[in-house]
């Protein structure tokens, strides 16, 4: 039976301005091409997996403001099952202010209704199978995210934690996480290591042994990604591209990695497939709307 992928996480309305160079604190600069998009790390990851033809459900919350209905509608249009998204009265949906330059971006999130996300309805009503996948990030209350992981593990689901925005993690949580997926800055906050060199990854393996952390995947931007699975290191370099907008690239990677788990790909294949999906997501503007289709990823991998 095909696995299902559940995403417990955020939905944001993204307000984006493109700039040549990110502003310094206190500086006012001109930007261009203002856009309003549907986003949120949770929503982006859900859509990424859904575009890869996975069976995806989103567990989230929106408000009752002007943008809320459209957030749910856009996810539906991308094939995500939205029955566990609550529409909350007198609340505003999550909003992200994004300043995007060619090589980086700055994001400020007002969580809005994401602060009231709850998993109760989902765990009470959904027929979950063992080895279905739960993906969680930290744009919702950390307590809810962590409890979600714990319940998922008690049901023998495969769990992915993307601790973004990053905070210091309580060691207790690792027993409920099968894959911890983070970027270099998040690794610096969580492991106090900004990983670049081989020795840095070896230090992370030592921490993993001490704290009994199962599998760690670190995305390295234009350098690719490194997976530490069952104490073995797997490195995959990034595809060479000229990015147009990197917003949501990490989310594309995570949705695609979940596809890899769901389709029983090998560690190296999972990394390559996720790298390809993430590269393609950088070739279009926006986050959710830039997620590629399965056939596009396959074609890209064949041609490269
Ligand atoms: O990871 C990109 C996402 O971060 C954006 O879509 C924005 O909503 C913020 O949550």
Coordinates of C-alpha atoms and ligand atoms in Angstrom, one line a residue:
X1 CA 0.0 0.0 0.0
X2 CA 1.2 3.5 -0.8
X3 CA 2.3 5.5 2.2
X4 CA 0.6 8.7 3.2
X5 CA 2.6 11.8 4.1
X6 CA 1.2 14.1 6.8
X7 CA 2.5 17.6 7.4
X8 CA 1.9 19.2 10.8
X9 CA 2.9 22.8 10.3
X10 CA 2.4 26.3 9.2
X11 CA 0.6 28.2 6.4
X12 CA 1.7 31.7 5.7
X13 CA 0.7 34.4 3.3
X14 CA 4.1 35.5 1.9
X15 CA 4.7 39.2 1.1
X16 CA 7.8 39.3 -1.0
X17 CA 10.1 42.1 -2.3
X18 CA 13.1 41.3 -4.5
X19 CA 16.3 43.3 -3.9
X20 CA 19.8 43.3 -5.4
X21 CA 21.4 43.2 -1.9
X22 CA 19.8 42.6 1.5
X23 CA 19.5 45.8 3.6
X24 CA 21.6 46.3 6.7
X25 CA 19.9 47.1 10.1
X26 CA 18.6 50.7 10.0
X27 CA 19.0 51.0 6.2
X28 CA 16.1 51.8 3.8
X29 CA 16.6 50.5 0.3
X30 CA 14.5 50.1 -2.9
X31 CA 13.3 46.7 -4.0
X32 CA 11.1 45.6 -6.9
X33 CA 8.5 43.1 -8.2
X34 CA 6.4 42.9 -5.0
X35 CA 4.4 39.6 -4.9
X36 CA 1.9 38.0 -2.6
X37 CA 2.2 34.2 -2.4
X38 CA 1.0 31.3 -0.5
X39 CA 3.8 29.8 1.7
X40 CA 4.7 28.7 5.1
X41 CA 7.3 26.0 5.7
X42 CA 4.6 23.4 6.4
X43 CA 2.5 24.3 3.4
X44 CA 5.6 24.4 1.1
X45 CA 6.7 21.0 2.2
X46 CA 3.2 19.5 1.8
X47 CA 2.9 20.9 -1.7
X48 CA 6.5 19.8 -2.7
X49 CA 5.5 16.2 -1.8
X50 CA 2.1 16.5 -3.4
X51 CA 3.6 17.8 -6.7
X52 CA 5.7 14.6 -6.6
X53 CA 2.4 12.6 -6.7
X54 CA 2.5 11.6 -3.0
X55 CA -0.7 11.3 -1.0
X56 CA -0.4 14.3 1.3
X57 CA -2.5 15.7 4.2
X58 CA -1.9 19.1 5.8
X59 CA -2.7 19.6 9.5
X60 CA -2.7 23.4 10.2
X61 CA -4.8 26.4 11.0
X62 CA -5.8 29.6 9.2
X63 CA -7.8 32.7 10.3
X64 CA -10.8 34.3 8.9
X65 CA -9.1 37.3 7.2
X66 CA -9.0 38.1 3.5
X67 CA -6.1 35.7 2.8
X68 CA -7.3 32.7 4.7
X69 CA -9.6 31.1 2.2
X70 CA -7.1 31.5 -0.5
X71 CA -4.4 29.6 1.5
X72 CA -6.6 26.5 1.8
X73 CA -7.8 26.8 -1.8
X74 CA -4.2 26.9 -3.2
X75 CA -3.2 23.8 -1.3
X76 CA -6.3 22.0 -2.6
X77 CA -5.4 23.1 -6.1
X78 CA -2.0 21.5 -5.6
X79 CA -3.6 18.2 -4.6
X80 CA -3.1 18.4 -0.8
X81 CA -5.9 17.1 1.4
X82 CA -6.9 20.0 3.6
X83 CA -9.6 18.4 5.8
X84 CA -7.4 18.9 8.9
X85 CA -6.9 22.6 8.3
X86 CA -9.0 24.6 10.8
X87 CA -10.4 28.0 9.9
X88 CA -10.4 29.9 13.2
X89 CA -12.8 32.8 13.9
X90 CA -11.3 36.2 14.8
X91 CA -7.8 35.2 13.9
X92 CA -5.4 36.3 11.2
X93 CA -3.5 33.7 9.1
X94 CA 0.2 33.5 9.3
X95 CA 2.1 36.2 7.5
X96 CA 5.8 36.2 6.3
X97 CA 7.6 39.3 5.1
X98 CA 10.3 38.1 2.8
X99 CA 13.2 40.2 1.3
X100 CA 14.8 38.1 -1.4
X101 CA 18.1 38.7 -3.1
X102 CA 19.7 36.4 -5.7
X103 CA 21.8 34.4 -3.2
X104 CA 19.9 34.7 0.1
X105 CA 16.8 36.0 1.8
X106 CA 15.5 37.4 5.1
X107 CA 12.2 36.3 6.5
X108 CA 10.1 37.6 9.4
X109 CA 7.0 35.5 10.3
X110 CA 4.0 36.6 12.3
X111 CA 2.6 33.2 13.2
X112 CA -1.0 34.3 13.5
X113 CA -3.3 31.2 13.5
X114 CA -0.3 28.9 13.3
X115 CA 0.1 29.5 17.0
X116 CA -3.2 27.7 17.5
X117 CA -2.5 24.6 15.4
X118 CA -3.7 21.5 17.0
X119 CA -3.3 17.8 16.1
X120 CA -6.2 16.4 18.2
X121 CA -8.8 16.1 15.4
X122 CA -6.2 14.4 13.2
X123 CA -4.9 11.8 15.6
X124 CA -8.5 11.0 16.7
X125 CA -10.0 10.6 13.3
X126 CA -7.4 9.7 10.8
X127 CA -6.7 6.0 9.9
X128 CA -2.9 6.1 10.2
X129 CA -0.9 3.1 9.0
X130 CA 2.5 2.1 10.4
X131 CA 5.3 3.6 8.3
X132 CA 3.2 6.5 7.1
X133 CA 5.3 9.7 7.4
X134 CA 4.8 12.8 9.6
X135 CA 6.8 15.9 8.8
X136 CA 6.9 18.7 11.5
X137 CA 8.6 22.1 11.6
X138 CA 8.7 24.8 14.3
X139 CA 6.5 27.6 12.8
X140 CA 3.8 26.2 15.1
X141 CA 4.0 25.9 18.9
X142 CA 7.0 23.7 19.7
X143 CA 5.1 21.9 22.4
X144 CA 2.4 20.8 19.8
X145 CA 5.1 19.9 17.2
X146 CA 7.0 17.8 19.8
X147 CA 3.9 16.1 21.1
X148 CA 2.9 15.3 17.5
X149 CA 6.2 13.6 17.0
X150 CA 5.7 11.6 20.1
X151 CA 2.2 10.4 19.3
X152 CA 3.4 9.6 15.7
X153 CA 6.2 7.4 17.0
X154 CA 3.8 5.6 19.3
X155 CA 1.9 4.7 16.1
X156 CA 5.1 3.5 14.4
X157 CA 5.1 6.3 11.9
X158 CA 8.3 7.6 10.3
X159 CA 9.0 11.0 11.6
X160 CA 10.9 14.0 10.2
X161 CA 11.7 17.1 12.2
X162 CA 12.8 20.2 10.5
X163 CA 13.6 22.5 13.4
X164 CA 13.0 25.8 11.6
X165 CA 13.1 28.5 12.9
X166 CA 15.8 26.8 15.0
X167 CA 15.9 26.7 18.7
X168 CA 18.1 24.7 21.1
X169 CA 16.5 21.2 21.3
X170 CA 15.7 19.3 24.4
X171 CA 17.6 16.0 24.1
X172 CA 14.4 14.1 25.1
X173 CA 12.9 14.8 21.6
X174 CA 15.5 12.8 19.6
X175 CA 13.9 9.4 20.5
X176 CA 10.8 10.5 18.6
X177 CA 12.6 11.7 15.5
X178 CA 13.8 9.4 12.7
X179 CA 15.2 12.1 10.5
X180 CA 16.4 15.5 11.7
X181 CA 16.7 17.8 8.7
X182 CA 18.4 21.1 9.1
X183 CA 20.6 23.7 7.3
X184 CA 24.0 24.9 8.3
X185 CA 22.7 27.9 10.4
X186 CA 20.2 25.6 12.2
X187 CA 23.0 23.2 12.9
X188 CA 25.0 26.0 14.4
X189 CA 22.2 26.7 16.9
X190 CA 21.4 23.1 17.6
X191 CA 24.9 21.4 17.6
X192 CA 27.0 24.6 17.9
X193 CA 28.8 23.5 14.7
X194 CA 28.5 25.3 11.4
X195 CA 29.3 22.3 9.3
X196 CA 31.6 22.7 6.2
X197 CA 34.4 20.3 6.5
X198 CA 34.7 16.6 7.1
X199 CA 35.8 17.1 10.7
X200 CA 32.7 19.1 11.4
X201 CA 30.5 16.2 10.3
X202 CA 32.6 13.8 12.4
X203 CA 31.9 16.0 15.4
X204 CA 28.2 15.9 14.6
X205 CA 28.4 12.0 14.5
X206 CA 30.0 12.1 17.9
X207 CA 27.1 14.3 19.3
X208 CA 24.6 11.9 17.6
X209 CA 26.2 8.9 19.4
X210 CA 26.1 10.8 22.8
X211 CA 22.5 11.9 22.5
X212 CA 21.2 8.8 20.6
X213 CA 20.1 10.8 17.5
X214 CA 19.1 8.5 14.7
X215 CA 19.6 10.1 11.3
X216 CA 20.7 13.7 10.5
X217 CA 20.5 15.4 7.1
X218 CA 22.2 18.7 6.6
X219 CA 21.5 20.8 3.6
X220 CA 24.6 22.8 2.4
X221 CA 23.0 25.3 0.0
X222 CA 25.0 25.4 -3.3
X223 CA 27.3 22.6 -1.9
X224 CA 24.6 20.0 -1.8
X225 CA 23.6 17.9 1.2
X226 CA 25.0 15.4 3.6
X227 CA 23.1 12.6 5.2
X228 CA 24.3 10.7 8.3
X229 CA 22.1 7.5 8.3
X230 CA 22.9 4.6 10.6
X231 CA 26.3 6.0 11.3
X232 CA 27.3 6.2 7.6
X233 CA 27.9 9.4 5.8
X234 CA 26.4 10.0 2.3
X235 CA 27.3 13.2 0.4
X236 CA 25.6 14.4 -2.7
X237 CA 26.8 17.6 -4.5
X238 CA 24.2 20.1 -5.7
X239 CA 23.2 20.4 -9.3
X240 CA 24.8 23.4 -10.9
X241 CA 22.1 26.1 -11.6
X242 CA 21.8 29.8 -11.7
X243 CA 19.1 30.5 -9.1
X244 CA 16.3 33.0 -9.6
X245 CA 14.7 32.7 -6.1
X246 CA 16.0 30.3 -3.3
X247 CA 12.9 30.9 -1.0
X248 CA 11.4 27.5 -0.2
X249 CA 14.4 25.5 -1.6
X250 CA 14.9 23.8 1.8
X251 CA 11.1 23.0 1.9
X252 CA 11.3 21.5 -1.6
X253 CA 14.2 19.4 -0.4
X254 CA 12.3 18.1 2.6
X255 CA 9.1 17.3 0.6
X256 CA 11.3 15.4 -2.0
X257 CA 13.2 13.6 0.7
X258 CA 9.9 12.3 2.1
X259 CA 9.1 11.1 -1.4
X260 CA 12.4 9.2 -1.3
X261 CA 11.4 7.5 2.0
X262 CA 7.9 6.8 0.7
X263 CA 9.3 5.2 -2.4
X264 CA 12.1 3.2 -0.6
X265 CA 15.0 5.0 -2.4
X266 CA 18.5 4.3 -1.2
X267 CA 20.2 7.0 0.9
X268 CA 22.2 8.2 -2.1
X269 CA 19.1 8.2 -4.4
X270 CA 17.1 10.1 -1.8
X271 CA 19.7 12.8 -1.6
X272 CA 20.1 13.1 -5.4
X273 CA 16.3 13.3 -5.9
X274 CA 15.9 15.9 -3.2
X275 CA 18.8 18.0 -4.5
X276 CA 17.2 17.9 -8.0
X277 CA 13.8 19.0 -6.7
X278 CA 15.3 21.7 -4.6
X279 CA 17.4 23.0 -7.6
X280 CA 14.3 23.2 -9.8
X281 CA 12.4 25.1 -7.1
X282 CA 15.2 27.8 -7.3
X283 CA 14.5 28.3 -11.0
X284 CA 11.1 29.9 -10.4
X285 CA 9.9 32.9 -8.3
X286 CA 8.1 32.2 -5.0
X287 CA 8.1 29.2 -2.7
X288 CA 5.0 27.0 -3.0
X289 CA 4.3 28.0 -6.5
X290 CA 7.9 27.0 -7.6
X291 CA 7.6 23.3 -6.5
X292 CA 8.3 21.1 -9.5
X293 CA 6.2 18.2 -10.8
X294 CA 7.5 14.6 -10.6
X295 CA 8.0 14.4 -14.4
X296 CA 10.0 17.7 -14.4
X297 CA 12.4 16.3 -11.7
X298 CA 12.8 13.0 -13.5
X299 CA 13.6 14.9 -16.8
X300 CA 16.0 17.2 -15.1
X301 CA 17.9 14.3 -13.5
X302 CA 18.1 12.5 -16.8
X303 CA 19.5 15.6 -18.7
X304 CA 22.1 16.5 -16.0
Ligands
LIG1 O1 10.9 28.3 3.9 C1 10.3 29.4 3.3 C2 9.0 29.8 4.0 O2 9.5 30.4 5.2 C3 8.2 30.9 3.3 O3 7.2 30.4 2.5 C4 7.7 31.7 4.5 O4 6.3 31.6 4.7 C5 8.4 31.2 5.7 O5 7.7 30.4 6.5

